Amino acid sequence: QPMSLPAAPAAILRALYDSAVSAALPGPAVLRALTADPPRADRVHVIAVGKASVAMAAAALDACGGRVVNALAIAASRPISVPAALDVMLGDHPLPGPASLAAAQRIGAVAQDVLPGDAALVLVSGGASSLAAAPVHGIAAEDLVRLFLLLLDSGLDISPVNAIRRRVLRWAGG
C-alpha cells in the first residue's frame, strides 16, 4: 500500500521552489546586482533587450536613480506599466521584422551618446536576437528574416542556432 508524504515535506519543497523562482526574477536580480556593485559614473545609460527588458531596465532605474541619462527597453509586448524615464520600443518576435530593425537602430543611437567616463548597462534576456535584429554589414534585412525562418524550422538545438546568429547579427546572437 503506497505511503503518502506528510504535509511538511511538501511544504518544504514548495518553499524551496518559490524561493528559487523568486531569486531568478530578472528585475529583483538586476536590483540586487546593482545595489551590491553600483556603477561609479555620474552618467548611466541603460539598454535592455529581451522579453524581460522592461523589468530589468526598471530595476536599473531604481538602482541608479537620477544618474540615468538614457533608458531604453526593447520588448516583445507592451508592458502594463512603465517608468516615465523608460523609453520602450517593441521588436518583432520570433522572426525579426521592421520593428526589430528600428529597435536595433535606436540601440545604435543610444550607444553613440555614451561618452568617455559614462557607464553603459546592457541588460539582455531571451528573445533579444529577434527583437533587435540588426544584420552585420553586407547582409540584407530580407536575407536575415529568411535565415531566421530556416533556423526556426531546422530543429537544431539552440547552441548551433545562436552560433549562426552571432555571425550575422550586430547586437545579439544568443
PDB file of C-alpha atoms in Angstrom:
ATOM      1  CA  GLN A   1       0.000   0.000   0.000  1.00  0.00           C
ATOM      2  CA  PRO A   2       1.509   3.379  -1.044  1.00  0.00           C
ATOM      3  CA  MET A   3       2.504   5.818   1.672  1.00  0.00           C
ATOM      4  CA  SER A   4       1.504   9.429   1.427  1.00  0.00           C
ATOM      5  CA  LEU A   5       4.079  12.047   2.248  1.00  0.00           C
ATOM      6  CA  PRO A   6       3.440  14.137   5.313  1.00  0.00           C
ATOM      7  CA  ALA A   7       2.432  17.757   4.637  1.00  0.00           C
ATOM      8  CA  ALA A   8       5.699  19.149   5.987  1.00  0.00           C
ATOM      9  CA  PRO A   9       7.960  17.807   3.197  1.00  0.00           C
ATOM     10  CA  ALA A  10       5.541  19.095   0.556  1.00  0.00           C
ATOM     11  CA  ALA A  11       5.522  22.495   2.225  1.00  0.00           C
ATOM     12  CA  ILE A  12       9.327  22.493   2.347  1.00  0.00           C
ATOM     13  CA  LEU A  13       9.549  21.585  -1.346  1.00  0.00           C
ATOM     14  CA  ARG A  14       7.068  24.325  -2.220  1.00  0.00           C
ATOM     15  CA  ALA A  15       9.016  26.900  -0.197  1.00  0.00           C
ATOM     16  CA  LEU A  16      12.265  25.858  -1.921  1.00  0.00           C
ATOM     17  CA  TYR A  17      10.624  26.123  -5.327  1.00  0.00           C
ATOM     18  CA  ASP A  18       9.125  29.545  -4.563  1.00  0.00           C
ATOM     19  CA  SER A  19      12.478  30.772  -3.272  1.00  0.00           C
ATOM     20  CA  ALA A  20      14.304  29.599  -6.402  1.00  0.00           C
ATOM     21  CA  VAL A  21      11.779  31.255  -8.720  1.00  0.00           C
ATOM     22  CA  SER A  22      11.894  34.479  -6.707  1.00  0.00           C
ATOM     23  CA  ALA A  23      15.706  34.551  -6.806  1.00  0.00           C
ATOM     24  CA  ALA A  24      15.657  34.197 -10.591  1.00  0.00           C
ATOM     25  CA  LEU A  25      13.201  37.020 -11.335  1.00  0.00           C
ATOM     26  CA  PRO A  26      15.040  39.420 -13.659  1.00  0.00           C
ATOM     27  CA  GLY A  27      14.032  42.734 -12.065  1.00  0.00           C
ATOM     28  CA  PRO A  28      14.990  41.841  -8.498  1.00  0.00           C
ATOM     29  CA  ALA A  29      18.166  40.107  -9.725  1.00  0.00           C
ATOM     30  CA  VAL A  30      19.297  43.287 -11.526  1.00  0.00           C
ATOM     31  CA  LEU A  31      18.416  45.411  -8.495  1.00  0.00           C
ATOM     32  CA  ARG A  32      20.450  43.118  -6.192  1.00  0.00           C
ATOM     33  CA  ALA A  33      23.436  43.160  -8.550  1.00  0.00           C
ATOM     34  CA  LEU A  34      23.432  46.944  -8.976  1.00  0.00           C
ATOM     35  CA  THR A  35      22.905  47.528  -5.261  1.00  0.00           C
ATOM     36  CA  ALA A  36      25.895  45.301  -4.488  1.00  0.00           C
ATOM     37  CA  ASP A  37      28.079  46.818  -7.223  1.00  0.00           C
ATOM     38  CA  PRO A  38      26.654  50.151  -8.448  1.00  0.00           C
ATOM     39  CA  PRO A  39      28.069  51.939 -11.485  1.00  0.00           C
ATOM     40  CA  ARG A  40      30.565  54.569 -10.369  1.00  0.00           C
ATOM     41  CA  ALA A  41      29.880  57.007 -13.211  1.00  0.00           C
ATOM     42  CA  ASP A  42      27.849  60.195 -12.919  1.00  0.00           C
ATOM     43  CA  ARG A  43      26.054  59.387 -16.194  1.00  0.00           C
ATOM     44  CA  VAL A  44      24.490  55.978 -16.738  1.00  0.00           C
ATOM     45  CA  HIS A  45      22.950  54.638 -19.959  1.00  0.00           C
ATOM     46  CA  VAL A  46      20.607  51.640 -19.759  1.00  0.00           C
ATOM     47  CA  ILE A  47      19.946  49.448 -22.785  1.00  0.00           C
ATOM     48  CA  ALA A  48      17.763  46.410 -22.071  1.00  0.00           C
ATOM     49  CA  VAL A  49      16.767  43.945 -24.780  1.00  0.00           C
ATOM     50  CA  GLY A  50      14.614  40.832 -24.491  1.00  0.00           C
ATOM     51  CA  LYS A  51      11.388  39.564 -23.049  1.00  0.00           C
ATOM     52  CA  ALA A  52      12.432  40.680 -19.531  1.00  0.00           C
ATOM     53  CA  SER A  53      13.818  44.039 -20.710  1.00  0.00           C
ATOM     54  CA  VAL A  54      11.247  46.284 -19.032  1.00  0.00           C
ATOM     55  CA  ALA A  55      11.641  44.634 -15.612  1.00  0.00           C
ATOM     56  CA  MET A  56      15.439  44.752 -15.888  1.00  0.00           C
ATOM     57  CA  ALA A  57      15.540  48.389 -17.061  1.00  0.00           C
ATOM     58  CA  ALA A  58      13.066  49.485 -14.374  1.00  0.00           C
ATOM     59  CA  ALA A  59      15.286  47.877 -11.737  1.00  0.00           C
ATOM     60  CA  ALA A  60      18.344  49.661 -13.168  1.00  0.00           C
ATOM     61  CA  LEU A  61      16.456  52.958 -12.987  1.00  0.00           C
ATOM     62  CA  ASP A  62      15.599  52.243  -9.341  1.00  0.00           C
ATOM     63  CA  ALA A  63      19.202  51.380  -8.512  1.00  0.00           C
ATOM     64  CA  CYS A  64      20.859  54.263 -10.372  1.00  0.00           C
ATOM     65  CA  GLY A  65      18.283  57.000  -9.790  1.00  0.00           C
ATOM     66  CA  GLY A  66      18.886  60.404 -11.308  1.00  0.00           C
ATOM     67  CA  ARG A  67      22.196  59.405 -12.882  1.00  0.00           C
ATOM     68  CA  VAL A  68      20.418  57.625 -15.766  1.00  0.00           C
ATOM     69  CA  VAL A  69      20.546  59.808 -18.886  1.00  0.00           C
ATOM     70  CA  ASN A  70      19.215  57.208 -21.355  1.00  0.00           C
ATOM     71  CA  ALA A  71      16.966  54.253 -20.577  1.00  0.00           C
ATOM     72  CA  LEU A  72      15.797  52.081 -23.460  1.00  0.00           C
ATOM     73  CA  ALA A  73      13.985  48.752 -23.333  1.00  0.00           C
ATOM     74  CA  ILE A  74      13.299  46.654 -26.429  1.00  0.00           C
ATOM     75  CA  ALA A  75      10.400  44.369 -25.536  1.00  0.00           C
ATOM     76  CA  ALA A  76       8.221  41.705 -27.156  1.00  0.00           C
ATOM     77  CA  SER A  77       4.934  43.194 -25.937  1.00  0.00           C
ATOM     78  CA  ARG A  78       3.634  46.415 -24.445  1.00  0.00           C
ATOM     79  CA  PRO A  79       4.001  46.278 -20.651  1.00  0.00           C
ATOM     80  CA  ILE A  80       1.154  47.248 -18.325  1.00  0.00           C
ATOM     81  CA  SER A  81       3.193  49.871 -16.514  1.00  0.00           C
ATOM     82  CA  VAL A  82       6.401  51.611 -17.483  1.00  0.00           C
ATOM     83  CA  PRO A  83       8.514  54.084 -15.504  1.00  0.00           C
ATOM     84  CA  ALA A  84       8.271  57.580 -17.005  1.00  0.00           C
ATOM     85  CA  ALA A  85      12.036  57.702 -17.657  1.00  0.00           C
ATOM     86  CA  LEU A  86      11.996  54.467 -19.678  1.00  0.00           C
ATOM     87  CA  ASP A  87      11.658  54.512 -23.468  1.00  0.00           C
ATOM     88  CA  VAL A  88      10.055  51.231 -24.571  1.00  0.00           C
ATOM     89  CA  MET A  89      10.154  50.023 -28.158  1.00  0.00           C
ATOM     90  CA  LEU A  90       8.595  46.836 -29.407  1.00  0.00           C
ATOM     91  CA  GLY A  91      10.550  44.476 -31.608  1.00  0.00           C
ATOM     92  CA  ASP A  92       9.292  41.589 -33.705  1.00  0.00           C
ATOM     93  CA  HIS A  93       9.440  38.059 -32.269  1.00  0.00           C
ATOM     94  CA  PRO A  94      10.168  35.235 -33.076  1.00  0.00           C
ATOM     95  CA  LEU A  95      11.097  36.482 -36.560  1.00  0.00           C
ATOM     96  CA  PRO A  96      12.799  39.868 -36.947  1.00  0.00           C
ATOM     97  CA  GLY A  97      10.913  42.469 -38.909  1.00  0.00           C
ATOM     98  CA  PRO A  98      10.711  46.239 -39.404  1.00  0.00           C
ATOM     99  CA  ALA A  99      10.197  46.914 -35.684  1.00  0.00           C
ATOM    100  CA  SER A 100      13.292  44.845 -34.884  1.00  0.00           C
ATOM    101  CA  LEU A 101      15.380  46.838 -37.336  1.00  0.00           C
ATOM    102  CA  ALA A 102      14.096  50.138 -35.901  1.00  0.00           C
ATOM    103  CA  ALA A 103      14.875  48.920 -32.380  1.00  0.00           C
ATOM    104  CA  ALA A 104      18.405  47.961 -33.400  1.00  0.00           C
ATOM    105  CA  GLN A 105      18.931  51.407 -34.916  1.00  0.00           C
ATOM    106  CA  ARG A 106      17.726  53.023 -31.684  1.00  0.00           C
ATOM    107  CA  ILE A 107      20.257  50.939 -29.715  1.00  0.00           C
ATOM    108  CA  GLY A 108      22.956  52.312 -32.001  1.00  0.00           C
ATOM    109  CA  ALA A 109      21.783  55.884 -31.363  1.00  0.00           C
ATOM    110  CA  VAL A 110      21.850  55.381 -27.583  1.00  0.00           C
ATOM    111  CA  ALA A 111      25.295  53.763 -27.813  1.00  0.00           C
ATOM    112  CA  GLN A 112      26.598  56.826 -29.687  1.00  0.00           C
ATOM    113  CA  ASP A 113      25.505  59.038 -26.761  1.00  0.00           C
ATOM    114  CA  VAL A 114      27.857  57.216 -24.368  1.00  0.00           C
ATOM    115  CA  LEU A 115      30.789  59.476 -23.503  1.00  0.00           C
ATOM    116  CA  PRO A 116      34.148  58.529 -22.005  1.00  0.00           C
ATOM    117  CA  GLY A 117      33.626  58.091 -18.276  1.00  0.00           C
ATOM    118  CA  ASP A 118      29.947  57.156 -18.631  1.00  0.00           C
ATOM    119  CA  ALA A 119      28.626  53.768 -17.560  1.00  0.00           C
ATOM    120  CA  ALA A 120      26.589  51.706 -20.011  1.00  0.00           C
ATOM    121  CA  LEU A 121      24.449  48.910 -18.610  1.00  0.00           C
ATOM    122  CA  VAL A 122      23.488  46.403 -21.294  1.00  0.00           C
ATOM    123  CA  LEU A 123      20.862  44.010 -19.971  1.00  0.00           C
ATOM    124  CA  VAL A 124      19.960  41.059 -22.192  1.00  0.00           C
ATOM    125  CA  SER A 125      17.297  38.383 -21.778  1.00  0.00           C
ATOM    126  CA  GLY A 126      15.682  35.790 -24.016  1.00  0.00           C
ATOM    127  CA  GLY A 127      14.381  36.926 -27.390  1.00  0.00           C
ATOM    128  CA  ALA A 128      16.989  39.652 -27.933  1.00  0.00           C
ATOM    129  CA  SER A 129      18.245  38.134 -31.201  1.00  0.00           C
ATOM    130  CA  SER A 130      14.894  38.695 -32.866  1.00  0.00           C
ATOM    131  CA  LEU A 131      13.709  41.808 -31.019  1.00  0.00           C
ATOM    132  CA  ALA A 132      16.697  43.935 -32.026  1.00  0.00           C
ATOM    133  CA  ALA A 133      17.871  42.302 -35.216  1.00  0.00           C
ATOM    134  CA  ALA A 134      20.427  44.433 -36.997  1.00  0.00           C
ATOM    135  CA  PRO A 135      22.281  42.466 -39.635  1.00  0.00           C
ATOM    136  CA  VAL A 136      26.024  42.921 -39.936  1.00  0.00           C
ATOM    137  CA  HIS A 137      27.260  44.897 -42.927  1.00  0.00           C
ATOM    138  CA  GLY A 138      26.680  43.051 -46.188  1.00  0.00           C
ATOM    139  CA  ILE A 139      23.580  41.104 -45.153  1.00  0.00           C
ATOM    140  CA  ALA A 140      20.178  42.367 -46.292  1.00  0.00           C
ATOM    141  CA  ALA A 141      17.299  42.507 -43.824  1.00  0.00           C
ATOM    142  CA  GLU A 142      15.226  40.213 -46.056  1.00  0.00           C
ATOM    143  CA  ASP A 143      18.003  37.614 -46.062  1.00  0.00           C
ATOM    144  CA  LEU A 144      18.204  37.819 -42.276  1.00  0.00           C
ATOM    145  CA  VAL A 145      14.479  37.073 -41.964  1.00  0.00           C
ATOM    146  CA  ARG A 146      14.819  34.096 -44.332  1.00  0.00           C
ATOM    147  CA  LEU A 147      17.767  32.790 -42.299  1.00  0.00           C
ATOM    148  CA  PHE A 148      15.826  33.104 -39.022  1.00  0.00           C
ATOM    149  CA  LEU A 149      12.905  31.221 -40.584  1.00  0.00           C
ATOM    150  CA  LEU A 150      15.230  28.437 -41.748  1.00  0.00           C
ATOM    151  CA  LEU A 151      16.825  28.251 -38.290  1.00  0.00           C
ATOM    152  CA  LEU A 152      13.431  28.099 -36.545  1.00  0.00           C
ATOM    153  CA  ASP A 153      12.286  25.314 -38.869  1.00  0.00           C
ATOM    154  CA  SER A 154      15.593  23.408 -38.744  1.00  0.00           C
ATOM    155  CA  GLY A 155      15.024  21.556 -35.487  1.00  0.00           C
ATOM    156  CA  LEU A 156      18.560  22.481 -34.411  1.00  0.00           C
ATOM    157  CA  ASP A 157      19.375  22.852 -30.742  1.00  0.00           C
ATOM    158  CA  ILE A 158      19.683  26.483 -29.550  1.00  0.00           C
ATOM    159  CA  SER A 159      23.503  26.379 -29.289  1.00  0.00           C
ATOM    160  CA  PRO A 160      24.210  25.951 -33.026  1.00  0.00           C
ATOM    161  CA  VAL A 161      21.375  28.370 -33.839  1.00  0.00           C
ATOM    162  CA  ASN A 162      22.991  31.014 -31.642  1.00  0.00           C
ATOM    163  CA  ALA A 163      26.415  30.298 -33.149  1.00  0.00           C
ATOM    164  CA  ILE A 164      24.977  31.193 -36.557  1.00  0.00           C
ATOM    165  CA  ARG A 165      23.105  34.241 -35.213  1.00  0.00           C
ATOM    166  CA  ARG A 166      26.315  35.641 -33.700  1.00  0.00           C
ATOM    167  CA  ARG A 167      27.870  35.683 -37.175  1.00  0.00           C
ATOM    168  CA  VAL A 168      25.062  37.651 -38.811  1.00  0.00           C
ATOM    169  CA  LEU A 169      23.739  39.993 -36.099  1.00  0.00           C
ATOM    170  CA  ARG A 170      25.181  43.287 -34.954  1.00  0.00           C
ATOM    171  CA  TRP A 171      23.689  43.379 -31.421  1.00  0.00           C
ATOM    172  CA  ALA A 172      22.687  39.907 -30.340  1.00  0.00           C
ATOM    173  CA  GLY A 173      23.151  36.266 -31.018  1.00  0.00           C
ATOM    174  CA  GLY A 174      22.196  34.105 -28.079  1.00  0.00           C
TER     175      GLY A 174
END
